[in-house]
Coordinates of C-alpha atoms and ligand atoms in Angstrom, one line a residue:
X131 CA 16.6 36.3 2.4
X132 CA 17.1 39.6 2.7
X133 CA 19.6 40.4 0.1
X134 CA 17.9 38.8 -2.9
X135 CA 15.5 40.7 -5.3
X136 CA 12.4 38.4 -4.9
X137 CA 10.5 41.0 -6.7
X138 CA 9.9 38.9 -9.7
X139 CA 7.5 36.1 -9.8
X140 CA 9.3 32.6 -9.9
X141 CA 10.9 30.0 -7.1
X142 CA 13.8 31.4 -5.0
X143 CA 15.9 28.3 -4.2
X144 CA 18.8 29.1 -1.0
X145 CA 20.9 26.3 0.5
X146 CA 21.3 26.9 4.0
X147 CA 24.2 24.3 4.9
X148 CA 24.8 20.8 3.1
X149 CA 26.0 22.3 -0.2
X150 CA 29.3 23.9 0.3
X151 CA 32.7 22.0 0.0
X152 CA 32.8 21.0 3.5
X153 CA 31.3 17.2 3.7
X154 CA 28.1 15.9 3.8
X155 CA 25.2 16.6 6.5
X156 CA 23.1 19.5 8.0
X157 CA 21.1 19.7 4.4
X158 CA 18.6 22.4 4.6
X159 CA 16.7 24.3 2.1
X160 CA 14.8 27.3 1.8
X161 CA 12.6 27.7 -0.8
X162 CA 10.6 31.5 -1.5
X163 CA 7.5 31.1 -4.3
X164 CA 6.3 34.4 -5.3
X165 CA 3.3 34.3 -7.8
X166 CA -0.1 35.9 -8.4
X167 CA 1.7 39.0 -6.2
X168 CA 2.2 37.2 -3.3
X169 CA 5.3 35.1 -1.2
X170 CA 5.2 32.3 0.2
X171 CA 8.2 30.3 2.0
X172 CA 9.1 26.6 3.0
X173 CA 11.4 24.6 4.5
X174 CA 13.1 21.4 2.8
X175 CA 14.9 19.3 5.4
X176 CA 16.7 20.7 8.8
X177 CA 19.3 18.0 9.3
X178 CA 22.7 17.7 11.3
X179 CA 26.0 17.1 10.2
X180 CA 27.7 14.5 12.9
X181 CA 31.3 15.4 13.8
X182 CA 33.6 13.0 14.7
X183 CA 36.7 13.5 17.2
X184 CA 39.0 16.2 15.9
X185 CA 36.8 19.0 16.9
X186 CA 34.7 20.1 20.1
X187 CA 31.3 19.8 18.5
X188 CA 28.9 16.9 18.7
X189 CA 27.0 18.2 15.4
X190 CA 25.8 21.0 13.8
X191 CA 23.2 22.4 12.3
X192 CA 21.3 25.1 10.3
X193 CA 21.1 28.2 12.5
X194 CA 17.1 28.3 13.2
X195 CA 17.1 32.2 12.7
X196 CA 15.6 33.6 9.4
X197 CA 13.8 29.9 9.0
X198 CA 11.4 29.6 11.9
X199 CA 10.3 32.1 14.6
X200 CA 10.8 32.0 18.4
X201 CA 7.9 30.9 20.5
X202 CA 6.1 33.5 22.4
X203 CA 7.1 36.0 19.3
X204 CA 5.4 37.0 16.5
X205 CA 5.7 35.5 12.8
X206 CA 7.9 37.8 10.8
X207 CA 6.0 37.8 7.0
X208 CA 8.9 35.9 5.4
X209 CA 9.0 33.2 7.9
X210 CA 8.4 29.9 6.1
X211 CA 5.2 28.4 7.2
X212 CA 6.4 24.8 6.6
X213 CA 8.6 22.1 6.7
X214 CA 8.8 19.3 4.2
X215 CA 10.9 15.9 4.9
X216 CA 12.4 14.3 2.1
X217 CA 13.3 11.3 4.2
X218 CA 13.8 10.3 8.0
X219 CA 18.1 10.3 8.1
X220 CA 19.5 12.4 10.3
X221 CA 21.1 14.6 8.5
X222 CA 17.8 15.8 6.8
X223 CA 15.7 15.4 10.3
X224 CA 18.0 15.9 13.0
X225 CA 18.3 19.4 13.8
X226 CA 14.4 19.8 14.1
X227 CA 14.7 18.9 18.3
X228 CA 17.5 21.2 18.5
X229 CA 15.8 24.4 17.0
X230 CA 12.9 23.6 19.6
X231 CA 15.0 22.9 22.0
X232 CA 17.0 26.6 21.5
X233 CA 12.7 27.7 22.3
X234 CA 12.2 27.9 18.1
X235 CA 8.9 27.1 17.0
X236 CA 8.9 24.8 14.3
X237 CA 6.3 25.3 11.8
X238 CA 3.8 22.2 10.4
X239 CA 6.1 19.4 9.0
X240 CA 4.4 17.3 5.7
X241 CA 6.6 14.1 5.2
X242 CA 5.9 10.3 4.3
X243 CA 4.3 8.1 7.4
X244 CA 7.6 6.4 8.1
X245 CA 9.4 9.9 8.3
X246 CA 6.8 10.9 10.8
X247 CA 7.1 7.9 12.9
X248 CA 10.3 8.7 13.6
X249 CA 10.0 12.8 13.9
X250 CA 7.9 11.9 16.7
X251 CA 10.1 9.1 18.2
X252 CA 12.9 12.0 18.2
X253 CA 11.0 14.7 19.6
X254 CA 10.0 11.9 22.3
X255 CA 13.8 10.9 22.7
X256 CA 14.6 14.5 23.2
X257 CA 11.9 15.2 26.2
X258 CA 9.7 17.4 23.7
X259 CA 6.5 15.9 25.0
X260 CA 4.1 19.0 25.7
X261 CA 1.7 20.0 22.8
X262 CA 2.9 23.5 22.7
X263 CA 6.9 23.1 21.7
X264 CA 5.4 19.6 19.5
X265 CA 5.3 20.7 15.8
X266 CA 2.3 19.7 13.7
X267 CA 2.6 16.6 12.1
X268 CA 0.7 16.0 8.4
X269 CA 1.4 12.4 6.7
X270 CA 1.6 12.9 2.7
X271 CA 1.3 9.0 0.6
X272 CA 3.3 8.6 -2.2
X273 CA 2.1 10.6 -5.1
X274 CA 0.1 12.6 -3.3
X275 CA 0.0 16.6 -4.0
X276 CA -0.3 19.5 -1.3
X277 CA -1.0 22.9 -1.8
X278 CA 1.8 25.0 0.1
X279 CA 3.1 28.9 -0.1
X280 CA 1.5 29.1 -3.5
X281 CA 3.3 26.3 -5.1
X282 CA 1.9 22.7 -6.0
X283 CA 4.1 20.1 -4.1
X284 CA 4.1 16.5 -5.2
X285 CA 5.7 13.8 -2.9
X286 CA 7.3 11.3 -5.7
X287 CA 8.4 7.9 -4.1
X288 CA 12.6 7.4 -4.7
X289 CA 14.2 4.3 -3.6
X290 CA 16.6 5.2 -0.8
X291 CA 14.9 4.0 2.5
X292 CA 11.1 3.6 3.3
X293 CA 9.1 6.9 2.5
X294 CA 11.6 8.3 0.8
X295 CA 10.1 11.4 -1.6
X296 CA 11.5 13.4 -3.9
X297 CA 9.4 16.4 -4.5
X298 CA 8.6 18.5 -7.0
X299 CA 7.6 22.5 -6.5
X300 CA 5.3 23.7 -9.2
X301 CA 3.8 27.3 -10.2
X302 CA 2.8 29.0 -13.2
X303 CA 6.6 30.7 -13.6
X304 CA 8.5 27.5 -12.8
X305 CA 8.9 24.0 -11.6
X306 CA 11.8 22.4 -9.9
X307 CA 12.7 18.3 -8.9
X308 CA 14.3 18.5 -5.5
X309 CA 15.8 14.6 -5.9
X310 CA 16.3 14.3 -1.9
X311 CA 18.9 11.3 -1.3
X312 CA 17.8 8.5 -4.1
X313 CA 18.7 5.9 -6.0
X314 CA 17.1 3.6 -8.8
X315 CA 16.6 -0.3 -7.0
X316 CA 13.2 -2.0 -8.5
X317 CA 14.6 -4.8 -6.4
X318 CA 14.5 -2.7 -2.5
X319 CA 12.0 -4.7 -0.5
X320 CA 10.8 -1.9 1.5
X321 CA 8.5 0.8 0.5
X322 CA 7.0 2.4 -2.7
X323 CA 9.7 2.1 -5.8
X324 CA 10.5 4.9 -8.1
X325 CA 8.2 4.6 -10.9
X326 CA 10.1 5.7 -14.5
X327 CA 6.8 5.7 -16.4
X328 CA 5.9 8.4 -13.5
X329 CA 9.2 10.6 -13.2
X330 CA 8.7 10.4 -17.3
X331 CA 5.4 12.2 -16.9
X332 CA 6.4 14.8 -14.4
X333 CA 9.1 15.8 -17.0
X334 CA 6.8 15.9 -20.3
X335 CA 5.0 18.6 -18.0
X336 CA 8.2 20.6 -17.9
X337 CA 10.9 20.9 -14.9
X338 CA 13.0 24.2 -15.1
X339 CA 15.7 23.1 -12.6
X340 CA 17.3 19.8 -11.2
X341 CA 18.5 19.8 -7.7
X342 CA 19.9 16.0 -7.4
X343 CA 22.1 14.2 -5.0
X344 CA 25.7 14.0 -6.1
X345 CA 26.5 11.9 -3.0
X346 CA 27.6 8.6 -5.7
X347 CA 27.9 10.4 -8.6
X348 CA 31.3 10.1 -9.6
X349 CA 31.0 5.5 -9.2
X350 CA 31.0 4.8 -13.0
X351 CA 31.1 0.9 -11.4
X352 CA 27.8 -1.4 -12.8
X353 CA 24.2 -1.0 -10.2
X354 CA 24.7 -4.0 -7.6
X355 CA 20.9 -4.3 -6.5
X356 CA 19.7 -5.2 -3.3
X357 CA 18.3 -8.6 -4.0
X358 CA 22.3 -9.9 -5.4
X359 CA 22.6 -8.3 -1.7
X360 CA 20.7 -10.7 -0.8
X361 CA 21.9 -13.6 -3.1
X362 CA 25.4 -13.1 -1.8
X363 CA 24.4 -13.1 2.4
X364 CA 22.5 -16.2 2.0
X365 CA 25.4 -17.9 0.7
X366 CA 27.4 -16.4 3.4
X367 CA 25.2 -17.0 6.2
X368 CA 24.5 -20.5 4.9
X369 CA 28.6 -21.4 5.1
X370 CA 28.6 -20.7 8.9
X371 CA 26.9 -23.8 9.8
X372 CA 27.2 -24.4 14.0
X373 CA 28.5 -20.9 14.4
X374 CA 26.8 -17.8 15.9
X375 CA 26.2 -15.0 13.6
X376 CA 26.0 -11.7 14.3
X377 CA 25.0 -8.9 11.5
X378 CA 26.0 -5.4 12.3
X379 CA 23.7 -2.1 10.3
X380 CA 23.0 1.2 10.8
X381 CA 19.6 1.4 12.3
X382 CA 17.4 3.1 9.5
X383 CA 18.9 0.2 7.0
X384 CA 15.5 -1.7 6.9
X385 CA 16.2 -2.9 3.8
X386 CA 19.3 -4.5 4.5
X387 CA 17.6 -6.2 7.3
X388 CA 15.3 -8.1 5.0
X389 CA 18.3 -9.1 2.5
X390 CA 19.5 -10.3 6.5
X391 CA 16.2 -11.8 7.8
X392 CA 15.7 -13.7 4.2
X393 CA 19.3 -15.6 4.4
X394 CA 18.4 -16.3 7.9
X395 CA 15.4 -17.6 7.1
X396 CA 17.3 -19.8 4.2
X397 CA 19.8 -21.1 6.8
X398 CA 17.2 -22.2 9.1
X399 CA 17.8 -19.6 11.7
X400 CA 15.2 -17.1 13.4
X401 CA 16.6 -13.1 12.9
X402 CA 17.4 -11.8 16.3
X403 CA 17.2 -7.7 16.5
X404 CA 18.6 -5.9 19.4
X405 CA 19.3 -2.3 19.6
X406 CA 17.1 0.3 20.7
X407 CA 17.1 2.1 17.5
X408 CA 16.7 -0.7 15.5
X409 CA 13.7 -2.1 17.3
X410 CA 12.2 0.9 17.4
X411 CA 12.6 1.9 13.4
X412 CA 10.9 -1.6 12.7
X413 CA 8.1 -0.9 14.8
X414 CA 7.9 2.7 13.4
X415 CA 8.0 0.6 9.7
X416 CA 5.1 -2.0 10.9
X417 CA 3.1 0.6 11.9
X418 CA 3.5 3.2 9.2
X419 CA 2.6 0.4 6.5
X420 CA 6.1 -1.7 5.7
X421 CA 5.9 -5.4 7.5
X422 CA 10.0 -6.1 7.9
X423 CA 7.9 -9.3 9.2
X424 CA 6.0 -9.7 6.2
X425 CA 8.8 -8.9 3.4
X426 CA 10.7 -11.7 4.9
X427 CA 8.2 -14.3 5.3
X428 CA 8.9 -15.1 8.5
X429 CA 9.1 -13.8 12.3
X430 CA 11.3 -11.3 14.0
X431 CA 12.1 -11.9 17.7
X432 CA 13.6 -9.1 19.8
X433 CA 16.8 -10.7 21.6
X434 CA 14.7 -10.7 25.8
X435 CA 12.1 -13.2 23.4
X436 CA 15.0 -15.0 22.2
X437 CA 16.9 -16.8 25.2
X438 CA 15.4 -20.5 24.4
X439 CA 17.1 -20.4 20.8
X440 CA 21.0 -21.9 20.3
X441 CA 23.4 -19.6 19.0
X442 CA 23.5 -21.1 16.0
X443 CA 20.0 -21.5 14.8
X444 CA 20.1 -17.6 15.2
X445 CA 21.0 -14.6 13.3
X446 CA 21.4 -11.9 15.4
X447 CA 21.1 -8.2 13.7
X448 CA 21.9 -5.4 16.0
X449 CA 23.3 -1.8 15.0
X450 CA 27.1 -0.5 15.1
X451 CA 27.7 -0.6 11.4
X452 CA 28.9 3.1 11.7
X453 CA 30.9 2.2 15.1
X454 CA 28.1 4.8 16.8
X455 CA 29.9 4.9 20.4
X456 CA 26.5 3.4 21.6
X457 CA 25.9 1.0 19.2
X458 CA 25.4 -2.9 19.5
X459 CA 28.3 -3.8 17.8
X460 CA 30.7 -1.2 19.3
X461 CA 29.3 -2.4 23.1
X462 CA 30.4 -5.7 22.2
X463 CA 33.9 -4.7 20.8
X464 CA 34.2 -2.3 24.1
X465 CA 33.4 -5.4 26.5
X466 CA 30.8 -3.2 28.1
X467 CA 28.2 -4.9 30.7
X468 CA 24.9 -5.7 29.0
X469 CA 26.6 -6.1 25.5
X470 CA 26.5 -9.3 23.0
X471 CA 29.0 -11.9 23.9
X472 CA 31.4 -13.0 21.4
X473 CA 33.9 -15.7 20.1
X474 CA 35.9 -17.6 18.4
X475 CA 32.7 -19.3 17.0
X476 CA 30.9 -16.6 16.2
X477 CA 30.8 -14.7 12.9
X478 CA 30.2 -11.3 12.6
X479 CA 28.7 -10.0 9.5
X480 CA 28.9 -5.7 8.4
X481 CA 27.3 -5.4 5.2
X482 CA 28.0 -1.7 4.9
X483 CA 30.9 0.5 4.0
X484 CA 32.1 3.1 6.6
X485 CA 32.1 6.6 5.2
X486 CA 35.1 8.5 5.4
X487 CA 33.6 10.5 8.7
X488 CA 33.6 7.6 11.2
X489 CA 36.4 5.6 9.3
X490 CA 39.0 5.5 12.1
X491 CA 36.5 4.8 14.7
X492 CA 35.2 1.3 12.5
X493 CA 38.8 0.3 12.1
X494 CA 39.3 0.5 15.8
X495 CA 36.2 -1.0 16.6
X496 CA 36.8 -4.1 14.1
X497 CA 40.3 -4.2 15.5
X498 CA 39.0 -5.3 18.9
X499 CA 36.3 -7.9 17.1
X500 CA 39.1 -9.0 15.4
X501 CA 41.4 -9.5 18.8
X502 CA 38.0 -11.1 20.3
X503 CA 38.5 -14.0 18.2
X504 CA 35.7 -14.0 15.9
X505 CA 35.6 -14.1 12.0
X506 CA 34.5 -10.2 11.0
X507 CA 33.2 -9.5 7.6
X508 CA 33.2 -6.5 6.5
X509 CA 32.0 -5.4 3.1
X510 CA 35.5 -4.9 1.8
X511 CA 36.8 -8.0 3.5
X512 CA 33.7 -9.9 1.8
X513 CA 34.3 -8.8 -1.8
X514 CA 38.3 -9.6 -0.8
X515 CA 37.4 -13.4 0.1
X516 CA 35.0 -13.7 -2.6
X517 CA 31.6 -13.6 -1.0
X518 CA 30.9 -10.8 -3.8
X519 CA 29.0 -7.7 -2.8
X520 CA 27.4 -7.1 0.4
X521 CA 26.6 -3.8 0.4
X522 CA 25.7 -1.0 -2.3
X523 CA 25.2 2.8 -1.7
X524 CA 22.4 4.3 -1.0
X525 CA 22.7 7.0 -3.2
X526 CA 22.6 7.3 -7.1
X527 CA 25.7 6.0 -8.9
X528 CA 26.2 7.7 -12.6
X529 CA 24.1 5.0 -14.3
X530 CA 21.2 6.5 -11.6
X531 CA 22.0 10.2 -12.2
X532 CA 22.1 9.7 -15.9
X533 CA 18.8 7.8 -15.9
X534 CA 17.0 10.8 -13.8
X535 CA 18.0 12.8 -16.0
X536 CA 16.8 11.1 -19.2
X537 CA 13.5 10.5 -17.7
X538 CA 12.9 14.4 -16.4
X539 CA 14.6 16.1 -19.6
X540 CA 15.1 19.0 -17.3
X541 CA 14.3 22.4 -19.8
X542 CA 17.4 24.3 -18.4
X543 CA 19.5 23.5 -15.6
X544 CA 21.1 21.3 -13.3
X545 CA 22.0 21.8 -10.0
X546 CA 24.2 19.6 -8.4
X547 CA 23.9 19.3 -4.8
X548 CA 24.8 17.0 -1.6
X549 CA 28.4 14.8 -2.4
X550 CA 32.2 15.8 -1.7
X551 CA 33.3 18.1 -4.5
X552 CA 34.5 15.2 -6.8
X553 CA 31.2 13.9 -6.7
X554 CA 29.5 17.0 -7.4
X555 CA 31.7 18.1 -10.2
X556 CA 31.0 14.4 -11.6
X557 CA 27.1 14.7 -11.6
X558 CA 27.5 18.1 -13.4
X559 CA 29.4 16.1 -16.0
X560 CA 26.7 14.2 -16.2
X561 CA 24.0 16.7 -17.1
X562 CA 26.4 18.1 -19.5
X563 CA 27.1 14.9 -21.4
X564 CA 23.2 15.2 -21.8
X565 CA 23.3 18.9 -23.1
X566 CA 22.2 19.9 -20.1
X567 CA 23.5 22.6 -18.6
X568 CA 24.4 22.5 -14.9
X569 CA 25.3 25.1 -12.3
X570 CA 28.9 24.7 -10.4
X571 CA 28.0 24.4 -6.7
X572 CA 26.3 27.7 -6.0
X573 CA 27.4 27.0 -2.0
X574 CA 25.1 27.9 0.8
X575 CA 23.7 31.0 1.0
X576 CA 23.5 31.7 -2.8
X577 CA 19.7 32.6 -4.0
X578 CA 18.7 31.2 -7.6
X579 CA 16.1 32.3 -8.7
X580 CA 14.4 29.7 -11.5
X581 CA 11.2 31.5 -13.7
X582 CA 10.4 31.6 -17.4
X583 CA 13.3 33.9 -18.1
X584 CA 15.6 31.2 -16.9
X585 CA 17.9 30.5 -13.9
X586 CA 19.8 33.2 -12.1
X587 CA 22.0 34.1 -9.3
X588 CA 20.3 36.8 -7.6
X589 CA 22.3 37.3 -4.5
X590 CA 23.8 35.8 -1.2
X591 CA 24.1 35.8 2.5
X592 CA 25.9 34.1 4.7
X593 CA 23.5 31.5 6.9
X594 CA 25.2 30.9 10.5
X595 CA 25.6 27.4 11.7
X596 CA 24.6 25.7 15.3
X597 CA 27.2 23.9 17.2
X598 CA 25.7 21.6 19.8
X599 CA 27.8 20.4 22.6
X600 CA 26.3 17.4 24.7
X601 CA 26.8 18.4 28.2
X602 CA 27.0 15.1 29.4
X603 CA 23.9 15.6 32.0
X604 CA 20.9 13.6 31.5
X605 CA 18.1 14.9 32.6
X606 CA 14.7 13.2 33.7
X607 CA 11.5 14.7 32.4
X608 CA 8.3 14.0 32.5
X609 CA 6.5 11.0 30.6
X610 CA 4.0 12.5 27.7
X611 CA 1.6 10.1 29.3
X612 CA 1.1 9.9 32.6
X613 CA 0.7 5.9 34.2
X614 CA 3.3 4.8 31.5
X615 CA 5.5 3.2 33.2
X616 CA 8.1 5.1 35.1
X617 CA 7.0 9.0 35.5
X618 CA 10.0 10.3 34.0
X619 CA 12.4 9.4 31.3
X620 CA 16.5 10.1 30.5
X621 CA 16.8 12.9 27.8
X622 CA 20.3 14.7 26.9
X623 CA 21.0 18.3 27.7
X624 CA 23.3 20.1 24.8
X625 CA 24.8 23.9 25.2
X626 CA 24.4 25.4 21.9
X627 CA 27.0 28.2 20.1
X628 CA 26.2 30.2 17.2
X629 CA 29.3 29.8 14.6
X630 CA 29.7 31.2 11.2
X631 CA 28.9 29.8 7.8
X632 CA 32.0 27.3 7.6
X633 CA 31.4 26.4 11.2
X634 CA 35.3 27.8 12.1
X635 CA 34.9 30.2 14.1
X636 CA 32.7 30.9 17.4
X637 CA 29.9 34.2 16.8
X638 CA 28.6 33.3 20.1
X639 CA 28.8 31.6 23.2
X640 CA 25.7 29.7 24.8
X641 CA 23.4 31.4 22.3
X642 CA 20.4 30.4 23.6
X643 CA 18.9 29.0 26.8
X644 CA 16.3 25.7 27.1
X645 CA 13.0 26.5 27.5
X646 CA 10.1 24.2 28.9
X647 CA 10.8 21.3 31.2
X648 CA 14.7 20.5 30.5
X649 CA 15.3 24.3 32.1
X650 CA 12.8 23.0 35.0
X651 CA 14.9 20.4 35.2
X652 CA 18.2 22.1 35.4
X653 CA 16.7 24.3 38.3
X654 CA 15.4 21.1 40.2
X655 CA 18.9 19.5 39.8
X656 CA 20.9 22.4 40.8
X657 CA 18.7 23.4 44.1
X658 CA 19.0 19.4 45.1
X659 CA 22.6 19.6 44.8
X660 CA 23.3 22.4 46.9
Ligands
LIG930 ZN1 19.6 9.7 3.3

């Protein structure tokens, strides 16, 4: 942050991409706490943003420069020396195998159990097996408080998806509520609840600044909760007596699987998963502590286990709700080998809105299902046919944003963050209606600096971006563990260019090569083809 005065003590708060005008994804934050006469820095989040047709990128990210240091170099001073999760979405996880990929060394990450499940599932995913590129991993359980670059850092459970934290920073000079993605749902089967009796006591010991998730903010519509989710698939599920059923989610939407698995369950059917994401987030859930099993009261069978059961004493969950090109659902509707068969009597249930980024690519893909023969619900479709609700957001609606704010009676300021601009300019509204006064989108790169003397804008830079490119190869690399299974495994190769802070316009070109075994890899490819 090199052209902010951090000279007085307080917390220095920087977007580095995620808060500008441009669409949702790629959050990242840096924080800088300087008290007692010394700095410390951290991390919040290192996410992708996902693009979608109309331009040449897969996703991008963060640049890694200025936020972690490249291995085999030394640690500059103002390096941070952490990385905190919020939650285990892409677009607040993502990026981390890319910055180690581009030979960054990522410093120790402190997130929730489930978020560390799947930072390791990732870094699998992507080849990073050796314990040199492998970040340190530290679990944190809801509530709990660590000690990092000076500041106390509480992990505060939100209801969003398992191990969801908000967190709060806290100093002598200040203390700030970084809300992460959240919502208010007593009713979310999965994971530790927000607790109002607790967000009321973090806020009677004083919060200086807000940061808070816009993402909803502008729905002035009544809180639909999970469990009238639930209410209105078990009627669903129950009318499609002698069909097939087929549910379509995204793969970290545990919940929703539940709110699935219980209807099932009230039909008389067994839930079904296939998917490799999907069977692989409920494992990281059983394991980190939430029983998917447990919260639905009855067994989940992966679809191999599942070849004795008739179609329609099934419900079969799989993932495409996003029409991912590699998806369950999107296999199906692209007739590919291997893929779920469909039709006429089967009924395929989407309990989940497509945001505006893969809109298209969901129309098309319902399209086919449509031409397949089979009934498709969709969540519009469902409120249109009068099913009711089938899906709610994941992210605070006003009635949430105003309630966060009652409970925390933030001392000065607001900071909207994470939404479209509409949304963004609606949770300021918000804060003001409250008498609470709230900052107008101080975009990425801005430095606030938040101490006893209040909240300032002490200066700017511009934070480059990371295009990544998948280049289609797919390498094999070496199993972490030797004697499991096959010796190597499939991980994709991506070409990485540096482009400016909106992400418009190229810097440069290949910026930096793989390290470790994927440039091993290369090498043995190229010398076998020649
Ligand atoms: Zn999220």
């Amino acid at each position: 942050m090199s052209r902010a005065d951090l000279s007085e003590a307080g917390i220095y708060w920087q977007s580095r991409m995620g808060n500008n005008a441009d669409g949702i994804g790629g959050n990242c934050h840096r924080y800088d706490v300087v008290t007692d006469g010394a700095r410390g820095s951290l991390v919040v989040d290192y996410g992708i943003k996902i693009h979608n047709g109309g331009d040449s990128y897969d996703c991008s990210f963060p640049s890694p420069e200025g936020l972690f240091a490249k291995r085999g170099q030394a640690t500059s001073a103002d390096a941070p020396g952490a990385l905190l999760l919020t939650h285990s979405h892409e677009d607040h996880l993502g990026a981390i195998r890319h910055a180690i990929d581009m030979g960054y060394r990522v410093p120790p990450i402190y997130c929730s159990p489930f978020t560390a499940e799947l930072v390791r599932k990732s870094l699998t995913t992507a080849g990073i097996v050796e314990a040199e590129r492998k970040p340190e991993i530290h679990s944190v359980g809801p509530g709990e408080t660590v000690r990092l670059a000076g500041a106390d850092i509480t992990f505060v459970p939100v209801d969003h998806l398992p191990g969801a934290s908000a967190l709060v920073l806290r100093t002598k000079e200040a203390a700030i509520f970084h809300s992460g993605d959240y919502k208010f749902d007593a009713t979310l089967p999965l994971g530790d609840r927000a607790d109002p009796d607790l967000l009321r006591r973090i806020g009677k010991q004083g919060i200086d600044m807000v940061l808070s998730d816009s993402t909803a903010a502008g729905d002035p519509r009544p809180k639909v909760t999970e469990k009238e989710i639930e209410a209105n698939l078990q009627r669903l599920v129950a009318a499609q007596e002698g069909r097939a059923v087929v549910a379509g989610v995204l793969g970290t939407q545990l919940d929703r699987v539940v709110s699935l698995g219980r209807a099932a369950r009230a039909s008389g059917r067994t839930l079904v998963i296939t998917g490799h994401s999907l069977v692989a987030n409920i494992k990281a859930a059983e394991r980190s502590g939430h029983s998917l099993e447990k919260a639905i009261g009855a067994p989940i069978v992966e679809a191999r286990d599942a070849r004795h059961l008739n179609a329609d004493k099934a419900l079969v969950v799989t993932t495409g709700a996003f029409a991912q090109p590699s998806a369950g659902l999107t296999r199906t509707a692209d007739q590919l080998p291997g893929a779920l068969y469909i039709d006429r009597h089967t009924t395929i249930i989407i309990p989940q809105r497509a945001i505006p980024p893969v809109a298209e690519m969901h129309r098309d893909m319902v399209d086919k299902l449509d031409r397949m023969g089979a009934t498709v619900i969709t969540a519009e479709r469902a409120e249109e046919q009068g099913h009711g609700v089938i899906h709610q957001s994941g992210h605070a609606i006003a009635a949430d944003t105003k309630l966060l704010y009652t409970l925390l009676k933030p001392k000065q300021v607001v900071s909207p963050m994470h939404g479209a601009p509409g949304q963004i300019e609606a949770n300021g509204d918000i804060a003001r209606s409250l008498g609470i006064k709230a900052l107008t989108l101080p975009g990425n790169g801005t430095v606030v600096r938040v101490n006893q003397q209040g909240v300032e804008i002490v200066g700017r830079e511009a934070p480059a971006r990371i295009g990544a490119i998948e280049t289609a190869e797919i390498k094999q690399l070496p199993r972490a563990r030797p004697g499991e299974g096959r010796r190597t495994h499939p991980a994709s190769v991506y070409r990485y260019d540096r482009l400016d802070e909106t992400g418009d316009t190229v810097l440069s070109r290949n910026v930096d090569a793989f390290d470790g075994p994927i440039r091993a890899a290369r090498a043995g490819a190229a010398s076998r083809s020649r």
